[in-house]
JSON list of C-alpha atoms and ligand atoms in Angstrom, two decimals:
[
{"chain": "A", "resi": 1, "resn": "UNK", "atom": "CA", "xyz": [6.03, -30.61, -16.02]},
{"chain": "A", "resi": 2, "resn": "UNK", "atom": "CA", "xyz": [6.75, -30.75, -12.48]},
{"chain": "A", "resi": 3, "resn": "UNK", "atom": "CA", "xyz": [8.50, -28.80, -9.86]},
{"chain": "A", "resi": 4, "resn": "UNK", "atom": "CA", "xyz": [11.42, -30.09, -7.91]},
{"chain": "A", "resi": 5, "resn": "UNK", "atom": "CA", "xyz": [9.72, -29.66, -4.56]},
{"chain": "A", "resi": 6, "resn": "UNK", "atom": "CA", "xyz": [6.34, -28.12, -4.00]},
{"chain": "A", "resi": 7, "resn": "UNK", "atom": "CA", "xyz": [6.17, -24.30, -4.46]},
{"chain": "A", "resi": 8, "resn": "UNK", "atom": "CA", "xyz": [5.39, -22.09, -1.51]},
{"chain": "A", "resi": 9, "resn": "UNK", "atom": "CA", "xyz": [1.36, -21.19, -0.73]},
{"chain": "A", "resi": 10, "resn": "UNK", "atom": "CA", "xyz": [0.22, -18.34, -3.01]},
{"chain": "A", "resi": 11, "resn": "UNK", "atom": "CA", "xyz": [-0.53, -15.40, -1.38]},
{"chain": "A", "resi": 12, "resn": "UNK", "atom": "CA", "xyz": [-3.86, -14.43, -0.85]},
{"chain": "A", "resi": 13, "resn": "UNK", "atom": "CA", "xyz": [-5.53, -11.42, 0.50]},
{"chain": "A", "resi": 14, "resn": "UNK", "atom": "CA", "xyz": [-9.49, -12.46, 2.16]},
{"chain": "A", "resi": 15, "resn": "UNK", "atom": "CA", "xyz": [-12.39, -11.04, 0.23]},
{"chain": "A", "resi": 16, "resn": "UNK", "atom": "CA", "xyz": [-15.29, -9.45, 2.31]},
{"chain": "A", "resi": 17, "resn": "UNK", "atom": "CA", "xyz": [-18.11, -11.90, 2.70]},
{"chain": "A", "resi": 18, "resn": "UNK", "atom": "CA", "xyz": [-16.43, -14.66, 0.83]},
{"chain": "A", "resi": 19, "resn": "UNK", "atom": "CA", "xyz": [-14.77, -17.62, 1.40]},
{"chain": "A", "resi": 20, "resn": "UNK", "atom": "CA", "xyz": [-13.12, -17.30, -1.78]},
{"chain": "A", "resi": 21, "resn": "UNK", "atom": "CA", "xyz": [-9.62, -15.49, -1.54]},
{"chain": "A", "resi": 22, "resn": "UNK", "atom": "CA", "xyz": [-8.09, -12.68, -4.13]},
{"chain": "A", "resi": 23, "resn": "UNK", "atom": "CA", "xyz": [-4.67, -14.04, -5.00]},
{"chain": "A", "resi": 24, "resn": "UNK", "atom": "CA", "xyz": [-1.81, -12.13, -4.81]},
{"chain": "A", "resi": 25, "resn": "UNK", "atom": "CA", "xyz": [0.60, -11.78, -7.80]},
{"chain": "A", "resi": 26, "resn": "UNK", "atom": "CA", "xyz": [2.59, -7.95, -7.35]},
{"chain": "A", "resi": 27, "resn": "UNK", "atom": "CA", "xyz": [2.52, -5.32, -4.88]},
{"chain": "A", "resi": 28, "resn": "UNK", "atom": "CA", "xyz": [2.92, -1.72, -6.28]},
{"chain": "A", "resi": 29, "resn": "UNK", "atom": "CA", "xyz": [3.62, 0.91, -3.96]},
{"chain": "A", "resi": 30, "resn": "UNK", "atom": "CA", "xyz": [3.05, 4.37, -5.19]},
{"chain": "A", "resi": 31, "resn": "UNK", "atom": "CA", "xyz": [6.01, 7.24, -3.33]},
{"chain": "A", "resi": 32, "resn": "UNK", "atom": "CA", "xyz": [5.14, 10.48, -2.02]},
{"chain": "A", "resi": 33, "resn": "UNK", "atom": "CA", "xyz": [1.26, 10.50, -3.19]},
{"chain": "A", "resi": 34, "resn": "UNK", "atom": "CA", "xyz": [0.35, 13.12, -0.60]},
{"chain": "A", "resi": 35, "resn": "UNK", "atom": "CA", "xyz": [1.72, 16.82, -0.56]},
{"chain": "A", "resi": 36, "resn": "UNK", "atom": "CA", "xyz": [2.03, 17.11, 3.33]},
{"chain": "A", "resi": 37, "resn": "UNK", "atom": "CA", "xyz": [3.68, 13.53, 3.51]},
{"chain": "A", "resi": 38, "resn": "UNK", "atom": "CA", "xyz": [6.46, 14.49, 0.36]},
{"chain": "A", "resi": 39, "resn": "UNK", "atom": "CA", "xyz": [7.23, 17.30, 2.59]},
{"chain": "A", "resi": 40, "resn": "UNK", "atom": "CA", "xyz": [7.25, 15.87, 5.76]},
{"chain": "A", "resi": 41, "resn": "UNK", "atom": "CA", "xyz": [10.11, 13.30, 3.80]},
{"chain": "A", "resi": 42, "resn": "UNK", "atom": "CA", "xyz": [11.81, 16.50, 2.40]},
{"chain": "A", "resi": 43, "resn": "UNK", "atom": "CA", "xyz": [10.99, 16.60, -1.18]},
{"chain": "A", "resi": 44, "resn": "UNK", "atom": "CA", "xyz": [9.18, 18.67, -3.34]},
{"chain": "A", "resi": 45, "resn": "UNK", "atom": "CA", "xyz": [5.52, 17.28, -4.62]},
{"chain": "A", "resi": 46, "resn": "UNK", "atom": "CA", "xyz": [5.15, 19.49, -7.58]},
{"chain": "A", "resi": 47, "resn": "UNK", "atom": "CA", "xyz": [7.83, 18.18, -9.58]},
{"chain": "A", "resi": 48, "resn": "UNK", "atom": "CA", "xyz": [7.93, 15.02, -9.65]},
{"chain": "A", "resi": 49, "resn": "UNK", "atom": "CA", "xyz": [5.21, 12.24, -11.82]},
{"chain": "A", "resi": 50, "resn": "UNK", "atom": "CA", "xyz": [4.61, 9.20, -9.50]},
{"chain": "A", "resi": 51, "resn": "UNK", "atom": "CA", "xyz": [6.73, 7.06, -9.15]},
{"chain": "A", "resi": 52, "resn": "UNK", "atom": "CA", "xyz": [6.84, 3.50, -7.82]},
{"chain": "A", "resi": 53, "resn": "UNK", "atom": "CA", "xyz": [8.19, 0.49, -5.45]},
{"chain": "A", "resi": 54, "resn": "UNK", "atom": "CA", "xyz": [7.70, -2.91, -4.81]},
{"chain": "A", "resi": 55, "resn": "UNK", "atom": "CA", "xyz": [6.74, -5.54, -2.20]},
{"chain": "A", "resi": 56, "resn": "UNK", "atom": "CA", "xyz": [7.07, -9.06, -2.46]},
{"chain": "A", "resi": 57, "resn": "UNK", "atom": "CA", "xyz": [3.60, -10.76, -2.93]},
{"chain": "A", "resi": 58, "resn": "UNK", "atom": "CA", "xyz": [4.00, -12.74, 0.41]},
{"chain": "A", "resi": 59, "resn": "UNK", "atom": "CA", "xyz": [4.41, -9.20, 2.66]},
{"chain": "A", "resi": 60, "resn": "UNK", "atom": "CA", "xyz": [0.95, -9.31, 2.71]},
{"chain": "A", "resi": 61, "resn": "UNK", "atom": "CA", "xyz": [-0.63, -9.64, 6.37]},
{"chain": "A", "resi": 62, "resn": "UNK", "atom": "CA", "xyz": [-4.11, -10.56, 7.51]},
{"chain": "A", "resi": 63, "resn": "UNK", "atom": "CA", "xyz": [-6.35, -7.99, 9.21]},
{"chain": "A", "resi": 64, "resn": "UNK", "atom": "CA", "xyz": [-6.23, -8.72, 12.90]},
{"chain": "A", "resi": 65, "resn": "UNK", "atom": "CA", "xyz": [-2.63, -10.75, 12.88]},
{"chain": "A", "resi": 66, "resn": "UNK", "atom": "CA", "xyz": [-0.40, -9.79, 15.72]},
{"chain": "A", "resi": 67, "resn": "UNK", "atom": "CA", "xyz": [3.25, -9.35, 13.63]},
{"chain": "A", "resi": 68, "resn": "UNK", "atom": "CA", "xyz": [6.86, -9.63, 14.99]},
{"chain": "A", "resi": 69, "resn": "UNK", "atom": "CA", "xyz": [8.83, -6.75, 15.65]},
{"chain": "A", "resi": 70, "resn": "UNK", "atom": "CA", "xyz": [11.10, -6.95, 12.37]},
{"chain": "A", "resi": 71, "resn": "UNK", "atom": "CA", "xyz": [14.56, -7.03, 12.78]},
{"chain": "A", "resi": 72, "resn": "UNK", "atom": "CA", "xyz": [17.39, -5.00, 11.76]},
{"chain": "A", "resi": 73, "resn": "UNK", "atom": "CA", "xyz": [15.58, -1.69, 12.40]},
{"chain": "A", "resi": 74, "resn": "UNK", "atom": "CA", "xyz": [15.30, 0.64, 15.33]},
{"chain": "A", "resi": 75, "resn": "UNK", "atom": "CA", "xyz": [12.51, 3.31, 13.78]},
{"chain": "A", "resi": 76, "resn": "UNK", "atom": "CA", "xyz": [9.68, 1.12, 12.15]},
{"chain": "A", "resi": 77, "resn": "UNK", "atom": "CA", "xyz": [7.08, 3.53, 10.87]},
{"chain": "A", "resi": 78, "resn": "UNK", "atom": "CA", "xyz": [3.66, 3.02, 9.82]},
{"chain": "A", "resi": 79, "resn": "UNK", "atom": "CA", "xyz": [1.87, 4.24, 6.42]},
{"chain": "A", "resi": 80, "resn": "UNK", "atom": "CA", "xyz": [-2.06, 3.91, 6.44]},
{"chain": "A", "resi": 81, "resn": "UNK", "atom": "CA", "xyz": [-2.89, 3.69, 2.29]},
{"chain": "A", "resi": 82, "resn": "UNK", "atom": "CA", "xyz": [-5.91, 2.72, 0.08]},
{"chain": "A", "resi": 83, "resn": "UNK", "atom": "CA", "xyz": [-5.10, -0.11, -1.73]},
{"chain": "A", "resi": 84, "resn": "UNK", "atom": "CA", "xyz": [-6.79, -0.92, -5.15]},
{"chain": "A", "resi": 85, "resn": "UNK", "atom": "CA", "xyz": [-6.74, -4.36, -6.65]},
{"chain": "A", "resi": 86, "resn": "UNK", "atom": "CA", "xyz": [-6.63, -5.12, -9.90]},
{"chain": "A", "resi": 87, "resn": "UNK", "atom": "CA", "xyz": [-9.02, -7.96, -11.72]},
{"chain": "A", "resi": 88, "resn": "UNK", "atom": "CA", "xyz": [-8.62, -7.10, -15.31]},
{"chain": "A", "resi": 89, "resn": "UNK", "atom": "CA", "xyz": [-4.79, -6.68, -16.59]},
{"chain": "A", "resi": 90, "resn": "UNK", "atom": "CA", "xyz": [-3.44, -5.01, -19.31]},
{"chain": "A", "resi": 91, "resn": "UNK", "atom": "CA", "xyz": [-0.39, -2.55, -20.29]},
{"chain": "A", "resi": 92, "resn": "UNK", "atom": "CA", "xyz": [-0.36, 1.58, -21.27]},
{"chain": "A", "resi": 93, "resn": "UNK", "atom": "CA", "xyz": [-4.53, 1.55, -19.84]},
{"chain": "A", "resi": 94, "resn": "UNK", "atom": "CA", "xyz": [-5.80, 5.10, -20.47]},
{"chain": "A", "resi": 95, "resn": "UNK", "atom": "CA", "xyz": [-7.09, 7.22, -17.77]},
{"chain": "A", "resi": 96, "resn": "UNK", "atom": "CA", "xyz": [-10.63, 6.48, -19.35]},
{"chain": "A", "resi": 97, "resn": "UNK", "atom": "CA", "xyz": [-10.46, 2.93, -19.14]},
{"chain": "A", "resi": 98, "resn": "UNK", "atom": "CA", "xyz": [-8.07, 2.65, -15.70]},
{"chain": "A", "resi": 99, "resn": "UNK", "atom": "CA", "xyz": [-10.64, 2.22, -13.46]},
{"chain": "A", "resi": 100, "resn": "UNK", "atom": "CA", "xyz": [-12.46, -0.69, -15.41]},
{"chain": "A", "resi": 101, "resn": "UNK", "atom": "CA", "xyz": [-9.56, -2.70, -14.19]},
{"chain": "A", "resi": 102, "resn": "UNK", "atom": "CA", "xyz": [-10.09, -2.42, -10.75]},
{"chain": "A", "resi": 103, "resn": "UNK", "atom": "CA", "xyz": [-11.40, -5.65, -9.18]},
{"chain": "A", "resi": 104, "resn": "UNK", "atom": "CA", "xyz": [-11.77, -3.76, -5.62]},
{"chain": "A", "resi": 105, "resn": "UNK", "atom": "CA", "xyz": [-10.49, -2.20, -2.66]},
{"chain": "A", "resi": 106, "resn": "UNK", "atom": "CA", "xyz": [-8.55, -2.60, 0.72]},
{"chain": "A", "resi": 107, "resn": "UNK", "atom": "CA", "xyz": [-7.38, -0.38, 3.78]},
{"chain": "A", "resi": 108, "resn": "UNK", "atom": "CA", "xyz": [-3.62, -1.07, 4.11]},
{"chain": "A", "resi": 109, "resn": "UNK", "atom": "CA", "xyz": [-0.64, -0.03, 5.97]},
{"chain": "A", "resi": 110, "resn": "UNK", "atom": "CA", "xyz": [2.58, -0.27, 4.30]},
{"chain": "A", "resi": 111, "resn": "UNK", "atom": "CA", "xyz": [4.91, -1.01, 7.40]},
{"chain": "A", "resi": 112, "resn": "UNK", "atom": "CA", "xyz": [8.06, 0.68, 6.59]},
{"chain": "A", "resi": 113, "resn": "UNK", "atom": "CA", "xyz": [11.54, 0.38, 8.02]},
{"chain": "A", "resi": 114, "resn": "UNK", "atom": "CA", "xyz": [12.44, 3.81, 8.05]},
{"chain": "A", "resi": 115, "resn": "UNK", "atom": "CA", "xyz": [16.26, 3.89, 9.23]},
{"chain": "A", "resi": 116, "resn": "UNK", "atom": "CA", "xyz": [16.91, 1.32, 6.26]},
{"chain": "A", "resi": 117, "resn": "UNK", "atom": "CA", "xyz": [15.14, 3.66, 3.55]},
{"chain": "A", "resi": 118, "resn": "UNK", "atom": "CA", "xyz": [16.37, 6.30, 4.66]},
{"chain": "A", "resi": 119, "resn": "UNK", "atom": "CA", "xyz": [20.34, 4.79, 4.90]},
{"chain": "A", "resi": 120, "resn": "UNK", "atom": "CA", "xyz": [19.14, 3.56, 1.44]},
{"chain": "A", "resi": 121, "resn": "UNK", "atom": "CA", "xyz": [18.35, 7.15, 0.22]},
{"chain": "A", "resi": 122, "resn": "UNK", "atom": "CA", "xyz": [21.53, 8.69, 1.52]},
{"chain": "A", "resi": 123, "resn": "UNK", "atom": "CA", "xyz": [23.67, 6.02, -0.02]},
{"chain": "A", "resi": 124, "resn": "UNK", "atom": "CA", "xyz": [21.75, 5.73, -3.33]},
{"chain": "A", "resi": 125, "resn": "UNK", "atom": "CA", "xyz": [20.32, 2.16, -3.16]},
{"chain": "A", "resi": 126, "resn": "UNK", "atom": "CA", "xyz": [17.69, 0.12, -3.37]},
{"chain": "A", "resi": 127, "resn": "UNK", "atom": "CA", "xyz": [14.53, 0.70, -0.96]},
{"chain": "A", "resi": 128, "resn": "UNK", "atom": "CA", "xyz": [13.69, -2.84, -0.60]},
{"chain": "A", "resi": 129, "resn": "UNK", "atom": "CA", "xyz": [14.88, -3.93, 2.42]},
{"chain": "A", "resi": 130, "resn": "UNK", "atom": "CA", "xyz": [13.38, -0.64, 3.92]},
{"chain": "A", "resi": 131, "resn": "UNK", "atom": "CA", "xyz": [9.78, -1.58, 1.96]},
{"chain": "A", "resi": 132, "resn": "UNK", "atom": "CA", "xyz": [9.72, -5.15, 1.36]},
{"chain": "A", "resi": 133, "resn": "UNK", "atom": "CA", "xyz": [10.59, -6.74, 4.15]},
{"chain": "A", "resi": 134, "resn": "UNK", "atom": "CA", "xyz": [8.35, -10.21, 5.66]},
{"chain": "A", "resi": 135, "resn": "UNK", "atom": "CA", "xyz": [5.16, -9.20, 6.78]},
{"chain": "A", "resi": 136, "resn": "UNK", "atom": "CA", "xyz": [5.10, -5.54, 5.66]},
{"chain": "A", "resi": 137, "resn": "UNK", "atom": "CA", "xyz": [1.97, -5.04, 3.80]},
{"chain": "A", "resi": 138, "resn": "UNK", "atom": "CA", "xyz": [-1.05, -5.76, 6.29]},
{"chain": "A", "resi": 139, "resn": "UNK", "atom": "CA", "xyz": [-4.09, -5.63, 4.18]},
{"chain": "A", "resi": 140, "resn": "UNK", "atom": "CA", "xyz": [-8.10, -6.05, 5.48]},
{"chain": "A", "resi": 141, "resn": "UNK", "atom": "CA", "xyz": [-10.41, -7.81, 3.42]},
{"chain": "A", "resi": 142, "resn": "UNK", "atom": "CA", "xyz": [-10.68, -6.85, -0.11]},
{"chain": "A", "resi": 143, "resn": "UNK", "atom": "CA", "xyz": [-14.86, -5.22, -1.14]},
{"chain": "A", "resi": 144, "resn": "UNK", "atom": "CA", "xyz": [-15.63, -5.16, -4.77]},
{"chain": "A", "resi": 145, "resn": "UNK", "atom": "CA", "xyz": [-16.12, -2.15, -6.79]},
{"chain": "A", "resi": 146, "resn": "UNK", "atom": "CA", "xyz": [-19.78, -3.46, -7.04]},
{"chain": "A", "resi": 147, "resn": "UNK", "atom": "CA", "xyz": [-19.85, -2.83, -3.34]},
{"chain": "A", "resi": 148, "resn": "UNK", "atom": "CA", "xyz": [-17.64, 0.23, -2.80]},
{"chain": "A", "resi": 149, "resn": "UNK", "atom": "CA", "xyz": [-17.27, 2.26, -5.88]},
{"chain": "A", "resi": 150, "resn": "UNK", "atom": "CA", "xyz": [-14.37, 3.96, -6.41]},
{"chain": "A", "resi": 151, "resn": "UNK", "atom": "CA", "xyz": [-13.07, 5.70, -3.07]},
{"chain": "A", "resi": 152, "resn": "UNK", "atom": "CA", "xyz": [-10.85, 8.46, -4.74]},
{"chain": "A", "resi": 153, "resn": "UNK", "atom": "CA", "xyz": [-13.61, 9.98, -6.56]},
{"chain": "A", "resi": 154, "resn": "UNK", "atom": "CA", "xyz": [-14.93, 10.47, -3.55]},
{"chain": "A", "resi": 155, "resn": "UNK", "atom": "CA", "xyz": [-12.99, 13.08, -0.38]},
{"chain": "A", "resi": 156, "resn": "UNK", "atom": "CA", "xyz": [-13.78, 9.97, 2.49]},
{"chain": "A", "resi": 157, "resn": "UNK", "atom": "CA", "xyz": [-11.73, 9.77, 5.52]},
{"chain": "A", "resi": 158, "resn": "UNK", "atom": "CA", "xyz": [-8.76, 8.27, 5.78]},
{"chain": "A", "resi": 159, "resn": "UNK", "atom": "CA", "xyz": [-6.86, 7.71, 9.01]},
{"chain": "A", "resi": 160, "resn": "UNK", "atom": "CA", "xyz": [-4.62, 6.00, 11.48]},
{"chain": "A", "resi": 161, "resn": "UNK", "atom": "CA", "xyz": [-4.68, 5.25, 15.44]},
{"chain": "A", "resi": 162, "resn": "UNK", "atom": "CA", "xyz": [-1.54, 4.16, 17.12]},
{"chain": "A", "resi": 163, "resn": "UNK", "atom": "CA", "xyz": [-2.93, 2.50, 20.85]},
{"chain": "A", "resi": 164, "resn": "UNK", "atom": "CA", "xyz": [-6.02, 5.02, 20.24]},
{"chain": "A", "resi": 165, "resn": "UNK", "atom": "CA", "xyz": [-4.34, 8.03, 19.24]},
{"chain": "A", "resi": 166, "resn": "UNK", "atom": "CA", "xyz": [-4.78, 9.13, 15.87]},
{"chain": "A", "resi": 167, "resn": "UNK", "atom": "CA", "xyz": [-1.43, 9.61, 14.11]},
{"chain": "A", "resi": 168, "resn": "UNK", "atom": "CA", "xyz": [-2.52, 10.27, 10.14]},
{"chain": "A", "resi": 169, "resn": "UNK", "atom": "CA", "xyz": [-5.45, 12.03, 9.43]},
{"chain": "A", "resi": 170, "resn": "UNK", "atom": "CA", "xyz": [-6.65, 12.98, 5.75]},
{"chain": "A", "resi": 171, "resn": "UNK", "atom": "CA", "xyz": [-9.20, 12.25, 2.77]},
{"chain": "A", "resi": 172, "resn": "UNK", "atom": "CA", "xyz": [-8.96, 9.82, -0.18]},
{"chain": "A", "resi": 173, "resn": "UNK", "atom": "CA", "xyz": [-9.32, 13.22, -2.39]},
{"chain": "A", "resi": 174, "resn": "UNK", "atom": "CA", "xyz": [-5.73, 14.71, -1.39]},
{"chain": "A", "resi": 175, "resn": "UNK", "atom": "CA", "xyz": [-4.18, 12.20, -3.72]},
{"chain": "A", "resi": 176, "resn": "UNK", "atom": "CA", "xyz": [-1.44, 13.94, -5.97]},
{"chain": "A", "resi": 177, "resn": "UNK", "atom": "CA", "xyz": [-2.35, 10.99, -8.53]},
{"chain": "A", "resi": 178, "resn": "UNK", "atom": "CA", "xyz": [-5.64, 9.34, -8.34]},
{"chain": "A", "resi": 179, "resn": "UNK", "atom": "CA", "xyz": [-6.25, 5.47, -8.54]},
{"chain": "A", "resi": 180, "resn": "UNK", "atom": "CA", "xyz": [-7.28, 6.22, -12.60]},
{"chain": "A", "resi": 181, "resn": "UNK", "atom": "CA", "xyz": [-4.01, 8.47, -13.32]},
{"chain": "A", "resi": 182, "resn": "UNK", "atom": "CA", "xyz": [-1.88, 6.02, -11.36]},
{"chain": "A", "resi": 183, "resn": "UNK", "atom": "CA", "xyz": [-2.69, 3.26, -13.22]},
{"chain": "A", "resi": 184, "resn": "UNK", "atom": "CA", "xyz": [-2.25, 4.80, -16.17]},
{"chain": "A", "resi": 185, "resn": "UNK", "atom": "CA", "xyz": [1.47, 5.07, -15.45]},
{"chain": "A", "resi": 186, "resn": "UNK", "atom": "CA", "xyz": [1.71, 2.30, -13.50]},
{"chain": "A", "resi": 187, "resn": "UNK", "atom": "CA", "xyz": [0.67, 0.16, -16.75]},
{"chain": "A", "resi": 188, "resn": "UNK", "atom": "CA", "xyz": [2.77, 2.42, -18.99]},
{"chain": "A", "resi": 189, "resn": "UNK", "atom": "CA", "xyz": [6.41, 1.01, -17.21]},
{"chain": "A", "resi": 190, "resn": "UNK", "atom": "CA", "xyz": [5.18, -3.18, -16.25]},
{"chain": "A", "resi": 191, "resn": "UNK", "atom": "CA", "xyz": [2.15, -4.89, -17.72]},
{"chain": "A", "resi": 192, "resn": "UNK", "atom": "CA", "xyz": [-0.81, -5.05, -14.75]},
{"chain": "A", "resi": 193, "resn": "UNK", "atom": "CA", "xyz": [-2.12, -8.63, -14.10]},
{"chain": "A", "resi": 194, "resn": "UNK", "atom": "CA", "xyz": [-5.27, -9.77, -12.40]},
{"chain": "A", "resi": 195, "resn": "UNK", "atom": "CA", "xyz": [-4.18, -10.48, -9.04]},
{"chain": "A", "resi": 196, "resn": "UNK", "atom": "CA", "xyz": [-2.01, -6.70, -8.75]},
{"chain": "A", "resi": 197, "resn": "UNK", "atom": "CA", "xyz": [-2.08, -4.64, -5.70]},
{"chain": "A", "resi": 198, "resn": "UNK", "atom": "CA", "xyz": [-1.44, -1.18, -5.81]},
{"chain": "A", "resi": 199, "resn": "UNK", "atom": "CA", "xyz": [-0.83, 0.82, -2.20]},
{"chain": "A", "resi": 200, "resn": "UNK", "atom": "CA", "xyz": [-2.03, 4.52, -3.20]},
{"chain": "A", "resi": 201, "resn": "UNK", "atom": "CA", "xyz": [0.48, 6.45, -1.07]},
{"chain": "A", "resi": 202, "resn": "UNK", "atom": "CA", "xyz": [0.49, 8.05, 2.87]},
{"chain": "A", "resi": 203, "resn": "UNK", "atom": "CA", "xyz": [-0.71, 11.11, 4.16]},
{"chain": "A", "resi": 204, "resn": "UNK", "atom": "CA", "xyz": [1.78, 12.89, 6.41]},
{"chain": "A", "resi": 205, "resn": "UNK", "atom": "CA", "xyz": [2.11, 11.82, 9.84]},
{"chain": "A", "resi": 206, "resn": "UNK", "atom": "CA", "xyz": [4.00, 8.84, 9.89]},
{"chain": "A", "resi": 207, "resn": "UNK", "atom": "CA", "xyz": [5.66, 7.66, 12.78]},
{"chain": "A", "resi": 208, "resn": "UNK", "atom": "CA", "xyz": [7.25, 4.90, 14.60]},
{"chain": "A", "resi": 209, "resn": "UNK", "atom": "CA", "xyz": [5.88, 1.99, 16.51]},
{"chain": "A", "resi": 210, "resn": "UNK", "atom": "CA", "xyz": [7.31, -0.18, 18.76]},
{"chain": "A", "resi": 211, "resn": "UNK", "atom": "CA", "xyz": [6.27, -3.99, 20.54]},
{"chain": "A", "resi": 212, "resn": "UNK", "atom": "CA", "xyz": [3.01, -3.78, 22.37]},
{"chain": "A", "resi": 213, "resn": "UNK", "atom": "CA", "xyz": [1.68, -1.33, 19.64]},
{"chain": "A", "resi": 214, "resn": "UNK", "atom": "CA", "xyz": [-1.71, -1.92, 18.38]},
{"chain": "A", "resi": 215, "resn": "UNK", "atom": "CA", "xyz": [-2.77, -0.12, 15.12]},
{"chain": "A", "resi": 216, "resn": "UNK", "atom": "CA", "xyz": [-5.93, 0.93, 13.98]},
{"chain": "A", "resi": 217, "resn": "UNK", "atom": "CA", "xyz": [-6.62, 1.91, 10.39]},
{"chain": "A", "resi": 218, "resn": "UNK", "atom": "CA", "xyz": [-9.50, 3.44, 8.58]},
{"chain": "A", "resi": 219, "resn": "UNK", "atom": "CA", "xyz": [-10.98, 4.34, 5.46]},
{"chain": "A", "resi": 220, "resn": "UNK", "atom": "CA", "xyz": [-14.42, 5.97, 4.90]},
{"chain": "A", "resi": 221, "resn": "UNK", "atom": "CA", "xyz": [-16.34, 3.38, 3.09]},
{"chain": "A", "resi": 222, "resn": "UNK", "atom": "CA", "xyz": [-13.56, 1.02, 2.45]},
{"chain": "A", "resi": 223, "resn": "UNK", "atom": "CA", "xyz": [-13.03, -0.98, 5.83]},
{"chain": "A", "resi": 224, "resn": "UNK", "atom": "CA", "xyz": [-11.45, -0.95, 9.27]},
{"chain": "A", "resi": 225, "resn": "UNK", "atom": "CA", "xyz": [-7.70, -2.38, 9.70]},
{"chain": "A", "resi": 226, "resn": "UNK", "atom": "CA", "xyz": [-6.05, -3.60, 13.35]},
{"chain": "A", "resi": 227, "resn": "UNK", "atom": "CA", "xyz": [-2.53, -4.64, 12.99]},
{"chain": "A", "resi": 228, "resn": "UNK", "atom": "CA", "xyz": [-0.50, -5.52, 16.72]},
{"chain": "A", "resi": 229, "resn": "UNK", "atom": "CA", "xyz": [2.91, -5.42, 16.73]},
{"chain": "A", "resi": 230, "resn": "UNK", "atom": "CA", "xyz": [4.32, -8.07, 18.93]},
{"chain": "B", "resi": 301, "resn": "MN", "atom": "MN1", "xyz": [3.81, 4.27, 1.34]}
]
């Protein structure tokens, strides 16, 4: 078998004191995983299970990269998340056993065109070009559960700085669905493969940046994210 030209570079996410790379097959998003952020967007946290969106594989953006502005929007927003990556696959994984598929974690941002979703909600259609846009899933190096644990059992900080000034502010325990809970669904609607990345959901206080921003994310025990915006 061979390929009519050569396929693109698989994506890759850099592993924390490795020069070996986690490769990227799916991004899962989860919506509206934090009470004070599904408020903030208008809807109502205690009735609804978790639900999920997608980003192409390649959104994925090295900690430290300076990004382009993207186009087509006017209110880019950022989302600070815990991202957990998946080694071991499988589909319908029981709470029980969720977390035994988890390879390790990240501190991400899931960049979000907001005047697109939100266009996208009023009309009914698809989020994607409001979610999975080029370059919209910055991502630090990836630690090992050997290394970290599991965050989410724990109530660590999480938070965002926008040119120093912190614009998200929570803890990893505030999680409507934890990373064991959300997998469980998750693997109950698509078969999880090694290589999955799930981004856990935003607290509330997302807001817009603009060329010349510089973002700083953290998570207690997890790692330290800068994104610039160009
Ligand atoms: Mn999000």
């Amino acid at each position: 078998m061979s390929y009519a030209f050569s396929p693109v570079e698989q994506a890759s996410v850099a592993i924390e004191g490795s020069e070996e790379r986690f490769p990227v097959r799916r991004i899962y998003c989860v919506g509206r995983n934090y009470r004070a952020h599904a408020i903030e967007m208008g809807s109502d946290p205690d009735r609804e299970p978790p639900f999920f969106f997608m980003k192409p594989a390649d959104a994925v953006v090295e900690n430290g990269a300076t990004i382009p502005y993207p186009p087509q929007t006017s209110n880019l927003h950022h989302e600070i998340e815990l991202v957990v990556a998946i080694g071991t696959g499988g589909k319908d994984i029981s709470v029980d056993d969720a977390l035994d598929h988890v390879w390790g974690y990240g501190v991400g941002i899931d960049l979000t065109r907001r005047d697109i979703q939100n266009k996208a909600k009023e009309t009914g259609r698809p989020w994607d070009m409001g979610k999975g846009f080029d370059n919209s899933a910055p991502c630090t190096a990836l630690r090992p559960v050997s290394d970290v644990g599991h965050p989410d059992t724990g109530n660590g900080a999480i938070w965002i700085k926008v040119n120093g000034e912190t614009k998200q502010e929570s803890t990893l325990d505030l999680h409507i669905w934890n990373t064991a809970e959300t997998i469980n669904y998750l693997s109950g609607l698509c078969e999880l493969q090694p290589g999955d990345l799930v981004y856990m959901g935003t607290p509330d206080g997302v807001a817009a940046v603009v060329s010349g921003d510089t973002m700083e994310g953290h998570i207690e025990g997890v790692g330290d994210l800068t994104i610039n915006i160009a």
